[in-house]
Tab-separated table of C-alpha atoms and ligand atoms in Angstrom:
chain	number	residue	atom	x	y	z
X	9	MET	CA	-5.685	11.742	-33.835
X	10	ARG	CA	-1.904	11.431	-33.719
X	11	GLU	CA	-0.652	9.400	-30.840
X	12	LYS	CA	1.744	11.118	-28.474
X	13	ARG	CA	5.136	9.467	-28.227
X	14	ARG	CA	5.755	8.456	-24.636
X	15	GLY	CA	8.586	6.954	-22.675
X	16	PRO	CA	8.034	4.034	-20.297
X	17	SER	CA	5.016	4.714	-18.115
X	18	LEU	CA	5.372	5.285	-14.414
X	19	ALA	CA	2.518	5.177	-11.915
X	20	VAL	CA	2.781	6.305	-8.314
X	21	PHE	CA	0.980	4.191	-5.706
X	22	PRO	CA	0.857	6.322	-2.548
X	23	GLY	CA	-0.098	5.184	0.916
X	24	SER	CA	0.924	4.580	4.485
X	25	PHE	CA	1.721	0.879	3.963
X	26	ASP	CA	1.920	0.402	7.745
X	27	PRO	CA	2.476	-2.443	7.002
X	28	ILE	CA	2.107	-3.569	3.390
X	29	THR	CA	-0.581	-6.262	3.007
X	30	ASN	CA	-1.500	-8.750	0.314
X	31	GLY	CA	-4.207	-6.272	-0.716
X	32	HIS	CA	-1.508	-3.733	-1.589
X	33	LEU	CA	0.482	-6.440	-3.391
X	34	ASP	CA	-2.596	-7.290	-5.429
X	35	ILE	CA	-2.951	-3.647	-6.517
X	36	VAL	CA	0.759	-3.426	-7.410
X	37	ASP	CA	0.373	-6.532	-9.620
X	38	ARG	CA	-2.595	-4.996	-11.359
X	39	GLY	CA	-0.643	-1.777	-11.811
X	40	LEU	CA	2.244	-3.689	-13.413
X	41	ALA	CA	-0.158	-5.165	-15.947
X	42	VAL	CA	-0.941	-1.647	-17.171
X	43	PHE	CA	2.165	0.453	-16.463
X	44	ASP	CA	5.859	-0.211	-16.983
X	45	ARG	CA	6.835	0.779	-13.476
X	46	VAL	CA	4.956	1.200	-10.214
X	47	ARG	CA	6.467	3.331	-7.501
X	48	MET	CA	5.142	2.809	-4.014
X	49	ALA	CA	5.376	6.187	-2.322
X	50	ILE	CA	5.139	6.232	1.459
X	51	LEU	CA	3.608	9.388	2.823
X	52	VAL	CA	5.670	10.814	5.647
X	53	ASN	CA	2.882	11.943	7.912
X	54	THR	CA	3.980	13.554	11.122
X	55	GLU	CA	0.449	13.502	12.557
X	56	LYS	CA	-0.063	9.739	12.423
X	57	LYS	CA	1.707	7.496	14.874
X	58	PRO	CA	2.711	4.513	12.751
X	59	LEU	CA	3.692	1.069	14.012
X	60	PHE	CA	6.613	0.818	11.588
X	61	SER	CA	8.915	3.770	10.985
X	62	VAL	CA	9.207	5.075	7.450
X	63	GLU	CA	12.650	3.436	7.192
X	64	GLU	CA	11.221	0.099	8.328
X	65	ARG	CA	8.390	0.331	5.818
X	66	VAL	CA	10.832	1.098	3.012
X	67	ALA	CA	12.992	-1.872	4.046
X	68	ILE	CA	9.979	-4.210	4.165
X	69	ILE	CA	8.797	-3.187	0.692
X	70	ARG	CA	12.355	-3.512	-0.694
X	71	GLU	CA	12.531	-7.019	0.695
X	72	VAL	CA	9.144	-7.994	-0.730
X	73	TYR	CA	10.119	-6.748	-4.200
X	74	ARG	CA	13.767	-7.733	-4.223
X	75	GLY	CA	14.727	-8.678	-7.774
X	76	LYS	CA	11.657	-6.964	-9.235
X	77	PRO	CA	13.026	-3.741	-10.704
X	78	ARG	CA	9.647	-2.623	-12.033
X	79	VAL	CA	8.487	-1.967	-8.473
X	80	GLU	CA	10.167	0.945	-6.742
X	81	VAL	CA	9.769	2.407	-3.286
X	82	ASP	CA	10.206	5.967	-2.139
X	83	THR	CA	8.932	8.402	0.491
X	84	PHE	CA	7.340	11.783	0.058
X	85	SER	CA	5.812	14.623	2.002
X	86	GLY	CA	3.777	17.551	0.806
X	87	LEU	CA	1.353	17.406	-2.090
X	88	LEU	CA	1.092	14.107	-3.913
X	89	VAL	CA	0.636	15.802	-7.292
X	90	ASP	CA	3.858	17.754	-6.767
X	91	TYR	CA	5.644	14.525	-6.009
X	92	ALA	CA	4.126	12.740	-9.021
X	93	ARG	CA	5.112	15.572	-11.348
X	94	ALA	CA	8.634	15.710	-9.929
X	95	VAL	CA	9.236	12.010	-10.644
X	96	GLY	CA	7.598	12.112	-14.081
X	97	ALA	CA	4.491	10.075	-13.241
X	98	ALA	CA	1.268	10.925	-15.063
X	99	VAL	CA	-0.802	8.462	-13.050
X	100	ILE	CA	-1.692	7.919	-9.412
X	101	ILE	CA	-2.965	4.453	-8.528
X	102	ARG	CA	-5.335	3.926	-5.617
X	103	GLY	CA	-6.995	0.737	-4.490
X	104	LEU	CA	-10.753	0.662	-3.994
X	105	ARG	CA	-11.981	-1.943	-1.588
X	106	ALA	CA	-15.544	-1.053	-0.913
X	107	ILE	CA	-18.107	1.665	-0.911
X	108	SER	CA	-16.567	2.893	2.325
X	109	ASP	CA	-13.349	3.816	0.470
X	110	PHE	CA	-15.235	5.551	-2.271
X	111	GLU	CA	-16.220	8.878	-0.775
X	112	TYR	CA	-12.792	9.784	0.537
X	113	GLU	CA	-11.037	8.547	-2.598
X	114	PHE	CA	-13.438	10.428	-4.844
X	115	GLN	CA	-12.778	13.671	-2.957
X	116	MET	CA	-9.022	13.154	-3.076
X	117	ALA	CA	-9.012	12.331	-6.786
X	118	LEU	CA	-11.015	15.429	-7.658
X	119	MET	CA	-8.892	17.637	-5.421
X	120	ASN	CA	-5.733	16.256	-7.009
X	121	ARG	CA	-7.203	16.856	-10.461
X	122	ARG	CA	-7.901	20.429	-9.498
X	123	LEU	CA	-4.340	20.824	-8.263
X	124	ASP	CA	-2.892	19.309	-11.437
X	125	PRO	CA	-5.265	18.287	-14.233
X	126	ARG	CA	-2.490	16.470	-16.134
X	127	ILE	CA	-2.209	13.780	-13.485
X	128	GLU	CA	-4.876	11.117	-13.649
X	129	THR	CA	-5.987	8.953	-10.729
X	130	VAL	CA	-6.678	5.333	-11.645
X	131	PHE	CA	-8.639	3.093	-9.272
X	132	MET	CA	-8.070	-0.621	-9.138
X	133	MET	CA	-10.140	-3.222	-7.356
X	134	PRO	CA	-8.381	-6.031	-5.513
X	135	ALA	CA	-9.368	-9.677	-5.673
X	136	GLU	CA	-12.471	-10.172	-3.535
X	137	SER	CA	-10.472	-12.152	-1.019
X	138	TYR	CA	-8.519	-9.001	-0.161
X	139	SER	CA	-11.398	-6.601	-0.189
X	140	TYR	CA	-11.685	-6.634	3.607
X	141	VAL	CA	-7.959	-6.491	4.354
X	142	SER	CA	-6.500	-3.331	5.843
X	143	SER	CA	-3.212	-2.601	7.573
X	144	ARG	CA	-5.120	-1.561	10.700
X	145	LEU	CA	-7.073	-4.814	10.883
X	146	VAL	CA	-3.971	-6.914	10.272
X	147	LYS	CA	-2.258	-5.252	13.240
X	148	GLU	CA	-5.275	-5.752	15.476
X	149	VAL	CA	-5.788	-9.383	14.512
X	150	PHE	CA	-2.095	-10.177	14.968
X	151	GLN	CA	-1.985	-8.552	18.401
X	152	LEU	CA	-4.956	-10.619	19.499
X	153	GLY	CA	-3.315	-13.830	18.378
X	154	GLY	CA	-5.151	-14.326	15.080
X	155	ARG	CA	-3.491	-15.796	12.010
X	156	VAL	CA	-2.399	-13.232	9.425
X	157	SER	CA	-0.242	-15.436	7.205
X	158	ASP	CA	-2.770	-15.330	4.353
X	159	LEU	CA	-3.084	-11.572	4.605
X	160	VAL	CA	0.512	-10.330	4.526
X	161	PRO	CA	3.807	-11.412	2.943
X	162	PRO	CA	6.057	-13.545	5.227
X	163	VAL	CA	8.477	-10.686	5.888
X	164	VAL	CA	5.630	-8.630	7.387
X	165	GLU	CA	4.554	-11.466	9.648
X	166	ARG	CA	8.144	-11.764	10.844
X	167	ARG	CA	8.387	-8.032	11.466
X	168	LEU	CA	5.087	-8.047	13.360
X	169	ARG	CA	6.451	-10.799	15.564
X	170	GLU	CA	9.585	-8.729	16.206
X	171	LYS	CA	7.471	-5.698	17.142
X	172	TYR	CA	4.817	-7.308	19.257
X	173	GLY	CA	6.470	-10.549	20.289
X	174	THR	CA	4.690	-13.838	19.671
X	175	PRO	CA	1.017	-13.201	20.320
X	176	ILE	CA	-0.750	-15.134	23.046
X	177	ARG	CA	-3.252	-17.477	21.505
X	178	ARG	CA	-6.397	-17.552	23.514
X	179	GLY	CA	-8.000	-20.842	24.336
X	180	ARG	CA	-4.774	-22.844	24.210
X	181	ARG	CA	-3.006	-24.292	27.161
X	182	ALA	CA	0.334	-22.598	27.655
X	183	SER	CA	2.204	-25.870	28.213
X	184	GLY	CA	0.550	-28.122	25.669
X	185	ARG	CA	2.084	-28.564	22.219
X	186	ARG	CA	-0.369	-29.177	19.417
K	403	ADP	P1	-3.747	5.378	3.154
K	403	ADP	O1	-3.351	5.829	4.522
K	403	ADP	O2	-3.342	6.287	2.050
K	403	ADP	O3	-5.162	4.887	2.988
K	403	ADP	P2	-3.004	2.635	2.961
K	403	ADP	O4	-1.645	2.059	3.083
K	403	ADP	O5	-4.010	2.226	3.955
K	403	ADP	O6	-2.774	4.170	2.944
K	403	ADP	O7	-3.551	2.377	1.512
K	403	ADP	C1	-2.875	2.761	0.353
K	403	ADP	C2	-3.748	2.465	-0.843
K	403	ADP	O8	-3.972	1.074	-0.927
K	403	ADP	C3	-5.125	3.099	-0.784
K	403	ADP	O9	-5.522	3.434	-2.079
K	403	ADP	C4	-5.992	1.994	-0.252
K	403	ADP	O10	-7.332	2.148	-0.672
K	403	ADP	C5	-5.338	0.812	-0.920
K	403	ADP	N1	-5.578	-0.425	-0.185
K	403	ADP	C6	-5.348	-0.688	1.110
K	403	ADP	N2	-5.702	-1.961	1.418
K	403	ADP	C7	-6.164	-2.500	0.262
K	403	ADP	C8	-6.717	-3.762	-0.084
K	403	ADP	N3	-6.881	-4.737	0.797
K	403	ADP	N4	-7.089	-3.952	-1.350
K	403	ADP	C9	-6.959	-2.953	-2.247
K	403	ADP	N5	-6.474	-1.753	-2.000
K	403	ADP	C10	-6.075	-1.512	-0.755
């Protein structure tokens, strides 16, 4: 079979990224090992009430990947396959953490295939240490005073502090320095 000549490969990694976590970063790294460019595409979803605005999420991702031109960030609304086709991506990347992700992801991948069979969805598994990390959990843990520094890049921790203020750590005396 003759190989098709292709230009540099581009994969779209869609999501809410509210905020980006080390689990997402892990998937981007894996994507870069396979594709020339990975474009993180933030879904503008008017139904969800996000913590960080779309503009804030774009700024955070730009900061995380400053100086790394192979990682791009963009926003989209409407059908993902339409967006992927418009930017010339033949691949959608999704991260698979656990069985719980599987059913929804499977449905989405097959629906997207039906909408445009030329666009392939590729699933990547994060390192086990990130398999329980989600943006939702990070926000909850931070708000309750738990440590999230191993779960998110430093810029996200800083932004969380700006949003929520410094969380109150339970079980510590307010006056005592440790
Ligand atoms: P969505 O609202 O589309 O689920 P998310 O920002 O939560 O957006 O996730 C975007 C993608 O990243 C999804 O494919 C999700 O499964 C994946 N993902 C989220 N957290 C992790 C993680 N800890 N490890 C691997 N993949 C993840």
